Tab-separated table of C-alpha atoms in Angstrom:
chain	number	residue	atom	x	y	z
T	1	MET	CA	2.818	-30.756	78.276
T	2	ARG	CA	1.248	-30.955	74.821
T	3	LEU	CA	1.568	-27.188	74.580
T	4	ALA	CA	5.223	-27.448	75.590
T	5	LEU	CA	5.788	-30.079	72.877
T	6	ASP	CA	4.078	-27.846	70.331
T	7	LEU	CA	6.334	-24.940	71.299
T	8	ALA	CA	9.375	-27.173	70.925
T	9	SER	CA	8.306	-28.411	67.498
T	10	LYS	CA	8.235	-24.869	66.136
T	11	ALA	CA	12.031	-24.681	66.497
T	12	LYS	CA	12.856	-27.848	64.545
T	13	GLY	CA	15.818	-27.149	62.299
T	14	GLN	CA	16.954	-24.058	64.196
T	15	THR	CA	18.851	-25.500	67.169
T	16	ASP	CA	21.839	-27.003	65.326
T	17	ILE	CA	23.154	-30.008	67.266
T	18	ASN	CA	20.988	-29.207	70.322
T	19	PRO	CA	17.585	-30.785	71.062
T	20	VAL	CA	14.325	-28.894	70.661
T	21	VAL	CA	12.731	-28.185	74.045
T	22	GLY	CA	9.565	-26.456	75.196
T	23	CYS	CA	8.511	-25.225	78.642
T	24	VAL	CA	5.198	-24.063	80.098
T	25	ILE	CA	4.890	-22.625	83.618
T	26	VAL	CA	1.515	-22.837	85.344
T	27	ARG	CA	0.425	-21.209	88.620
T	28	GLU	CA	-3.002	-21.675	90.182
T	29	GLY	CA	-4.459	-22.941	86.911
T	30	ARG	CA	-3.069	-20.077	84.797
T	31	ILE	CA	-0.259	-20.195	82.254
T	32	VAL	CA	2.255	-17.584	83.375
T	33	GLY	CA	5.275	-18.513	81.281
T	34	LEU	CA	6.026	-19.982	77.846
T	35	GLY	CA	9.369	-20.744	76.285
T	36	ALA	CA	11.252	-22.760	73.674
T	37	HIS	CA	14.907	-23.308	72.863
T	38	LEU	CA	15.308	-21.342	69.645
T	39	ARG	CA	18.992	-21.411	68.778
T	40	ARG	CA	22.193	-23.066	69.963
T	41	GLY	CA	24.088	-20.871	72.399
T	42	GLU	CA	21.003	-18.864	73.362
T	43	GLY	CA	18.675	-19.254	76.348
T	44	HIS	CA	17.019	-22.632	76.840
T	45	ALA	CA	13.252	-23.092	77.023
T	46	GLU	CA	13.146	-22.839	80.834
T	47	VAL	CA	15.005	-19.505	80.783
T	48	HIS	CA	12.528	-17.918	78.359
T	49	ALA	CA	9.528	-19.258	80.292
T	50	LEU	CA	10.912	-18.072	83.658
T	51	ARG	CA	11.642	-14.644	82.244
T	52	MET	CA	8.026	-14.361	81.090
T	53	ALA	CA	6.660	-15.656	84.401
T	54	GLY	CA	8.743	-13.330	86.567
T	55	ASP	CA	7.766	-13.426	90.245
T	56	GLU	CA	4.792	-15.667	89.453
T	57	ALA	CA	7.180	-18.602	88.919
T	58	GLU	CA	7.462	-18.972	92.711
T	59	GLY	CA	5.306	-21.895	93.812
T	60	ALA	CA	4.389	-22.739	90.204
T	61	THR	CA	4.655	-25.956	88.191
T	62	ALA	CA	7.010	-26.092	85.213
T	63	TYR	CA	6.247	-28.527	82.397
T	64	VAL	CA	9.412	-29.296	80.402
T	65	THR	CA	9.732	-31.628	77.403
T	66	LEU	CA	13.304	-32.666	78.294
T	67	GLU	CA	15.154	-32.992	81.580
T	68	PRO	CA	16.615	-29.583	82.616
T	69	CYS	CA	20.365	-29.484	82.079
T	70	SER	CA	22.672	-29.609	85.095
T	71	HIS	CA	25.992	-28.688	83.480
T	72	HIS	CA	27.647	-25.519	82.219
T	73	GLY	CA	27.806	-25.486	78.433
T	74	ARG	CA	27.266	-22.433	76.267
T	75	THR	CA	24.582	-21.445	78.793
T	76	PRO	CA	24.246	-21.918	82.587
T	77	PRO	CA	22.414	-25.011	83.943
T	78	CYS	CA	18.630	-24.695	83.746
T	79	CYS	CA	17.978	-26.694	86.905
T	80	GLU	CA	19.702	-23.933	88.917
T	81	ARG	CA	17.479	-21.303	87.291
T	82	LEU	CA	14.370	-23.265	88.293
T	83	ILE	CA	15.674	-23.596	91.855
T	84	GLU	CA	16.425	-19.866	92.063
T	85	ALA	CA	12.914	-19.074	90.800
T	86	LYS	CA	11.496	-21.230	93.631
T	87	VAL	CA	9.171	-23.322	91.475
T	88	ALA	CA	7.342	-25.947	93.534
T	89	ARG	CA	7.109	-28.740	90.970
T	90	VAL	CA	8.686	-29.769	87.676
T	91	VAL	CA	7.026	-32.229	85.282
T	92	VAL	CA	9.516	-33.712	82.800
T	93	ALA	CA	8.502	-35.598	79.657
T	94	CYS	CA	11.719	-37.627	79.406
T	95	LYS	CA	15.231	-37.872	80.766
T	96	ASP	CA	18.088	-36.400	78.744
T	97	PRO	CA	20.230	-39.164	77.143
T	98	ASN	CA	23.211	-36.777	77.138
T	99	PRO	CA	25.825	-38.427	79.411
T	100	GLN	CA	26.534	-34.983	80.887
T	101	VAL	CA	22.948	-34.803	82.159
T	102	ALA	CA	21.400	-38.330	82.269
T	103	GLY	CA	19.314	-37.885	85.419
T	104	ARG	CA	21.575	-35.394	87.164
T	105	GLY	CA	19.226	-32.486	86.464
T	106	ILE	CA	16.307	-34.342	88.025
T	107	ASP	CA	18.422	-35.343	91.043
T	108	ARG	CA	19.537	-31.746	91.572
T	109	LEU	CA	15.952	-30.473	91.545
T	110	ARG	CA	14.885	-33.087	94.073
T	111	GLU	CA	17.864	-32.293	96.298
T	112	ALA	CA	16.603	-28.695	96.366
T	113	GLY	CA	13.203	-29.863	97.609
T	114	ILE	CA	11.356	-29.521	94.297
T	115	SER	CA	8.799	-32.221	93.447
T	116	VAL	CA	9.662	-33.870	90.111
T	117	ASP	CA	7.502	-36.182	87.972
T	118	VAL	CA	8.969	-37.902	84.925
T	119	GLY	CA	7.404	-39.650	81.927
T	120	LEU	CA	4.406	-37.548	80.852
T	121	LEU	CA	4.164	-37.868	77.012
T	122	GLU	CA	7.610	-39.455	77.074
T	123	ARG	CA	7.312	-41.195	73.688
T	124	GLU	CA	6.251	-37.989	71.928
T	125	SER	CA	9.236	-36.140	73.362
T	126	MET	CA	11.660	-38.936	72.449
T	127	LEU	CA	10.431	-39.017	68.845
T	128	MET	CA	10.699	-35.262	68.535
T	129	ASN	CA	14.395	-35.440	69.438
T	130	GLU	CA	15.247	-38.773	67.805
T	131	MET	CA	18.130	-37.186	65.867
T	132	PHE	CA	19.677	-35.614	68.966
T	133	ASN	CA	19.136	-38.788	70.986
T	134	LYS	CA	21.216	-40.898	68.595
T	135	PHE	CA	23.987	-38.362	68.075
T	136	ILE	CA	24.521	-37.467	71.725
T	137	VAL	CA	25.018	-41.151	72.642
T	138	THR	CA	26.900	-42.480	69.572
T	139	ARG	CA	28.447	-39.293	68.096
T	140	LEU	CA	27.165	-40.541	64.739
T	141	PRO	CA	24.615	-38.650	62.630
T	142	PHE	CA	20.993	-39.746	62.449
T	143	VAL	CA	20.374	-40.581	58.776
T	144	THR	CA	16.927	-40.045	57.252
T	145	MET	CA	16.606	-41.420	53.748
T	146	LYS	CA	14.112	-39.570	51.571
T	147	SER	CA	13.095	-40.766	48.144
T	148	ALA	CA	10.297	-40.472	45.605
T	149	MET	CA	9.376	-43.364	43.348
T	150	THR	CA	6.789	-44.520	40.856
T	151	LEU	CA	4.462	-47.449	41.497
T	152	ASP	CA	6.998	-49.717	39.816
T	153	GLY	CA	9.775	-48.563	42.160
T	154	LYS	CA	11.650	-46.231	39.803
T	155	LEU	CA	13.503	-43.055	40.803
T	156	ALA	CA	13.658	-41.782	37.242
T	157	ALA	CA	13.033	-42.724	33.617
T	158	LYS	CA	15.539	-44.882	31.732
T	159	THR	CA	16.976	-41.623	30.326
T	160	GLY	CA	17.707	-40.373	33.841
T	161	ASP	CA	14.935	-37.765	33.782
T	162	SER	CA	13.379	-37.389	37.236
T	163	ARG	CA	11.539	-34.037	37.059
T	164	TYR	CA	9.222	-34.689	38.700
T	165	VAL	CA	8.374	-38.053	40.216
T	166	SER	CA	6.252	-36.624	43.045
T	167	GLY	CA	3.742	-33.790	43.149
T	168	PRO	CA	4.112	-30.194	44.420
T	169	GLN	CA	2.834	-30.892	47.945
T	170	ALA	CA	5.394	-33.660	48.426
T	171	ARG	CA	8.196	-31.442	47.088
T	172	GLU	CA	7.227	-28.683	49.517
T	173	MET	CA	7.414	-31.201	52.367
T	174	VAL	CA	10.922	-32.187	51.225
T	175	HIS	CA	12.157	-28.618	51.651
T	176	THR	CA	10.820	-28.630	55.216
T	177	LEU	CA	12.774	-31.862	55.764
T	178	ARG	CA	15.933	-30.215	54.462
T	179	HIS	CA	15.442	-27.335	56.892
T	180	ARG	CA	15.221	-29.825	59.780
T	181	HIS	CA	18.483	-31.648	58.996
T	182	MET	CA	22.024	-30.387	59.449
T	183	GLY	CA	23.345	-32.040	56.296
T	184	ILE	CA	21.993	-33.271	52.964
T	185	MET	CA	23.847	-36.068	51.184
T	186	VAL	CA	23.851	-37.279	47.580
T	187	GLY	CA	26.085	-39.470	45.449
T	188	ALA	CA	28.287	-38.315	42.596
T	189	GLU	CA	25.860	-39.711	40.004
T	190	THR	CA	22.985	-37.627	41.369
T	191	ALA	CA	25.221	-34.550	41.415
T	192	LEU	CA	26.194	-35.146	37.775
T	193	VAL	CA	22.753	-35.984	36.376
T	194	ASP	CA	20.560	-33.551	38.345
T	195	ASP	CA	23.073	-30.763	39.143
T	196	PRO	CA	21.109	-29.932	42.323
T	197	GLU	CA	21.610	-26.836	44.479
T	198	LEU	CA	20.565	-28.820	47.591
T	199	THR	CA	19.130	-25.736	49.285
T	200	THR	CA	15.950	-25.194	51.266
T	201	ARG	CA	13.363	-23.227	49.339
T	202	LEU	CA	10.581	-22.254	51.734
T	203	SER	CA	8.333	-19.201	51.940
T	204	VAL	CA	9.822	-18.411	55.379
T	205	PRO	CA	13.512	-17.961	56.292
T	206	ALA	CA	15.113	-21.393	56.575
T	207	VAL	CA	18.406	-22.918	57.629
T	208	HIS	CA	20.236	-24.486	54.674
T	209	PRO	CA	21.867	-27.866	55.373
T	210	ILE	CA	25.533	-28.529	54.674
T	211	ARG	CA	25.814	-30.108	51.206
T	212	ILE	CA	27.603	-33.506	51.183
T	213	VAL	CA	28.628	-35.407	48.030
T	214	VAL	CA	29.939	-38.990	48.109
T	215	ASP	CA	32.417	-38.884	45.242
T	216	SER	CA	35.121	-41.583	45.173
T	217	ARG	CA	36.555	-40.429	41.820
T	218	LEU	CA	36.066	-36.671	42.306
T	219	ARG	CA	33.664	-36.329	39.389
T	220	LEU	CA	31.828	-33.301	40.791
T	221	PRO	CA	32.123	-30.599	38.079
T	222	LEU	CA	33.647	-27.283	39.083
T	223	GLU	CA	30.688	-25.571	37.431
T	224	ALA	CA	28.182	-27.488	39.583
T	225	ARG	CA	25.454	-25.205	40.904
T	226	MET	CA	26.133	-26.126	44.522
T	227	LEU	CA	29.689	-24.782	44.185
T	228	GLN	CA	28.496	-21.396	42.936
T	229	ASP	CA	26.999	-20.486	46.335
T	230	ARG	CA	29.702	-20.327	49.014
T	231	SER	CA	27.331	-19.262	51.779
T	232	VAL	CA	26.596	-22.940	52.519
T	233	PRO	CA	29.506	-25.411	52.901
T	234	VAL	CA	30.054	-28.264	50.441
T	235	LEU	CA	31.818	-31.401	51.711
T	236	VAL	CA	33.146	-33.869	49.146
T	237	LEU	CA	33.750	-37.343	50.580
T	238	THR	CA	36.373	-39.245	48.615
T	239	VAL	CA	39.149	-41.833	49.006
T	240	GLU	CA	42.817	-41.472	49.826
T	241	GLY	CA	44.923	-41.020	46.697
T	242	SER	CA	42.151	-39.496	44.558
T	243	ASP	CA	43.197	-37.100	41.776
T	244	PRO	CA	45.319	-34.396	43.519
T	245	GLY	CA	44.727	-31.888	40.726
T	246	LYS	CA	40.936	-32.216	40.926
T	247	ARG	CA	41.142	-32.145	44.712
T	248	ALA	CA	43.016	-28.822	44.620
T	249	ALA	CA	40.546	-27.407	42.092
T	250	LEU	CA	37.533	-28.366	44.209
T	251	GLU	CA	39.114	-26.827	47.298
T	252	ALA	CA	39.849	-23.649	45.336
T	253	ALA	CA	36.168	-23.623	44.357
T	254	GLY	CA	35.216	-23.616	48.050
T	255	ALA	CA	34.606	-27.304	48.772
T	256	GLU	CA	36.181	-29.240	51.626
T	257	VAL	CA	37.529	-32.595	50.416
T	258	ILE	CA	37.567	-35.346	53.064
T	259	ASP	CA	39.303	-38.718	52.756
T	260	CYS	CA	37.157	-41.648	53.878
T	261	GLY	CA	39.201	-44.814	53.530
T	262	GLY	CA	41.888	-45.980	51.148
T	263	GLY	CA	39.954	-48.361	48.910
T	264	SER	CA	38.347	-47.767	45.540
T	265	ARG	CA	35.066	-46.574	47.106
T	266	VAL	CA	34.248	-44.263	49.990
T	267	ASP	CA	34.038	-46.199	53.248
T	268	LEU	CA	30.612	-45.029	54.391
T	269	LYS	CA	31.157	-46.054	58.017
T	270	ILE	CA	34.294	-43.893	58.163
T	271	ALA	CA	32.340	-41.133	56.433
T	272	MET	CA	29.619	-41.185	59.101
T	273	ARG	CA	32.247	-41.053	61.849
T	274	LYS	CA	34.006	-38.075	60.256
T	275	LEU	CA	30.746	-36.207	59.749
T	276	GLY	CA	29.895	-36.849	63.402
T	277	GLU	CA	33.275	-35.425	64.422
T	278	ARG	CA	32.225	-32.221	62.646
T	279	GLU	CA	29.048	-32.198	64.802
T	280	ILE	CA	26.778	-32.888	61.853
T	281	GLY	CA	24.171	-34.686	63.919
T	282	SER	CA	21.530	-35.348	61.261
T	283	ILE	CA	21.666	-36.085	57.548
T	284	LEU	CA	18.928	-36.188	54.920
T	285	LEU	CA	20.005	-38.805	52.390
T	286	GLU	CA	18.712	-37.996	48.907
T	287	GLY	CA	20.897	-40.482	47.086
T	288	GLY	CA	20.453	-42.576	44.024
T	289	GLY	CA	19.801	-46.292	44.178
T	290	LYS	CA	23.455	-47.306	44.618
T	291	LEU	CA	24.140	-44.989	47.538
T	292	ASN	CA	20.776	-45.822	49.131
T	293	GLY	CA	21.485	-49.538	48.775
T	294	ALA	CA	24.999	-49.280	50.197
T	295	MET	CA	23.788	-47.276	53.195
T	296	LEU	CA	20.979	-49.749	53.876
T	297	GLU	CA	23.261	-52.784	53.551
T	298	LEU	CA	25.630	-51.287	56.114
T	299	GLY	CA	22.801	-50.502	58.536
T	300	LEU	CA	23.458	-46.750	58.312
T	301	ILE	CA	19.910	-45.602	57.528
T	302	ASP	CA	17.907	-44.796	60.655
T	303	LYS	CA	14.638	-43.718	59.074
T	304	LEU	CA	12.965	-44.018	55.672
T	305	LEU	CA	10.589	-41.461	54.150
T	306	LEU	CA	9.174	-42.542	50.814
T	307	PHE	CA	6.799	-40.737	48.453
T	308	VAL	CA	5.019	-43.085	46.049
T	309	ALA	CA	3.565	-41.417	42.945
T	310	PRO	CA	0.550	-43.037	41.238
T	311	LYS	CA	2.317	-43.548	37.904
T	312	VAL	CA	4.325	-46.220	36.089
T	313	ILE	CA	7.435	-45.359	34.034
T	314	GLY	CA	8.809	-48.824	33.165
T	315	GLY	CA	12.238	-49.540	31.710
T	316	GLN	CA	14.717	-52.201	32.829
T	317	ALA	CA	17.468	-49.571	32.808
T	318	ALA	CA	15.450	-47.094	34.886
T	319	PRO	CA	17.074	-46.688	38.332
T	320	GLY	CA	15.378	-48.150	41.392
T	321	VAL	CA	15.264	-46.811	44.938
T	322	PHE	CA	17.691	-49.427	46.301
T	323	GLN	CA	20.373	-51.020	44.143
T	324	PHE	CA	22.507	-53.687	45.821
T	325	ASP	CA	23.128	-57.418	45.428
T	326	GLY	CA	20.293	-58.242	47.780
T	327	PHE	CA	19.495	-61.272	49.894
T	328	GLU	CA	18.815	-64.870	48.866
T	329	LYS	CA	15.429	-65.313	50.552
T	330	MET	CA	12.417	-63.147	51.249
T	331	ALA	CA	12.834	-64.126	54.912
T	332	HIS	CA	16.136	-62.227	54.883
T	333	ALA	CA	14.531	-58.931	53.778
T	334	ILE	CA	14.946	-55.936	56.076
T	335	PRO	CA	11.538	-55.127	57.592
T	336	PHE	CA	10.429	-51.682	58.688
T	337	ARG	CA	8.675	-50.948	61.969
T	338	ASP	CA	6.391	-48.160	63.191
T	339	VAL	CA	5.261	-47.571	59.614
T	340	GLN	CA	2.980	-44.616	58.984
T	341	VAL	CA	1.017	-44.012	55.784
T	342	GLU	CA	-0.760	-40.863	54.651
T	343	ARG	CA	-1.885	-39.019	51.549
T	344	ILE	CA	0.212	-36.024	50.445
T	345	GLY	CA	-1.557	-34.416	47.512
T	346	SER	CA	-1.768	-37.104	44.824
T	347	ASP	CA	1.086	-39.128	46.353
T	348	ILE	CA	1.232	-41.744	49.106
T	349	PHE	CA	3.709	-41.055	51.902
T	350	LEU	CA	5.267	-43.923	53.857
T	351	GLY	CA	7.573	-43.498	56.832
T	352	GLY	CA	9.269	-46.104	58.993
T	353	TYR	CA	12.400	-47.381	60.707
T	354	PRO	CA	14.507	-50.272	59.386
T	355	ASP	CA	14.717	-53.189	61.805
T	356	TYR	CA	18.203	-54.568	61.150
T	357	GLU	CA	17.978	-57.045	64.034
T	358	THR	CA	15.136	-59.101	62.569
T	359	GLY	CA	15.971	-62.117	60.400
T	360	ASP	CA	19.111	-64.095	59.584
T	361	ARG	CA	20.970	-62.592	56.640
T	362	THR	CA	24.105	-64.701	56.846
T	363	GLY	CA	23.166	-66.251	53.522
T	364	GLY	CA	22.745	-62.870	51.848
T	365	ALA	CA	24.969	-61.612	49.032
C-alpha cells in the first residue's frame, strides 16, 4: 500500500479536479501490476495496473489507495474492471467521499464475491487527497495559504520591497505548491506592488494554476505581466457596478471579470462559491496581509504553510502576514492543529490547519 501511495503522489498537480490514486497488484508474493491516475479523463490507476498485470491479475490481490469507482464518468467504473479481471481480493486504503461512490464500489466488489479490506494506511490516503475530499463534498475549493515572513512577522519592508524574504530552497518549494493547486490567488495590492506572473517555474514540465486577482476597484493594470501570457487564464474577482470601461478593457486583454457581491468589497464567500462552480477545487492563497486576514476571519483558509526567515526587518508600516481587527483576548485566538515544523535551507517551515471551532470569539472585533 505504501508503494501505491508513492505512485499516487507522483501525479499530484496533474489530475485536475480528480483525486490522485495508486494501485499495486500482487500475485503469489510478486508485484505483477503498477498504476497511477495520471490525468483527468484518462485511465484510472486500476486500469493501468490491470493492463500491466494481464492474465496474472486473476486470483491476485489489488492494493488501491482510494475506493474503486462504481459509476460511469469520463471513464468506465473501475470496480467492473477488477471483477472482469477476476482478482481475488482488493485492499482499499479509504472510502471515496464522492457521493456518487461513497461505499458503492466496495459493495459491488463484495457482491461479485471479491474479498475487500478497508482502512490500511487510511490517514495517509486521506491527507494525500485532502483537497479533493473537501471539494467533492462541499463544492468549495480547498484553500492553502502560503506566506513567507521575517522573525518579526513582516511580509515585506516598509517600502513594500519583498525580494526576497525566504531563501532559494523555500522558493523552489513554492513553485511545487503552485503546480499542485488548480488556482493561485492574490489581492490587488500584491498585483500592483509585485507585478507577479504567478506561474510555476520548475525544471520539469508543470501545470500552471489559473491566476485569480481579488480586485474590488479593478486596479489591475492592463500592462500587468500576468495579462501578457494568455495561455493561462486570469480571473478578476470584483463587485457589481465596478468601472465598466476598465472591465471591458480587462476582458479585451484576456481576463475574465467575475462579480462577487454588490458591496464596496468582494464578498469572499461568494467568490469561493463561484470558483467552485468553475471546478477550481484547490487554491494557493499568496495574498497580502489584508486578504489573508479577511480569509482567515471568514474561516475560508483550510491550511497554512508559513516560511519563517531568520531575519528582522522592523518598521511599523511594514505589512504583516495577517491584517484584520483581531480579537479582544488571547483566549479568542485561532489555534492551529496538526502542526509540522522542519528546516528548509536557512528558513523554518511551519504547516498546520486552523481550528475555527475552538474558543469563543463572540467578543471579537
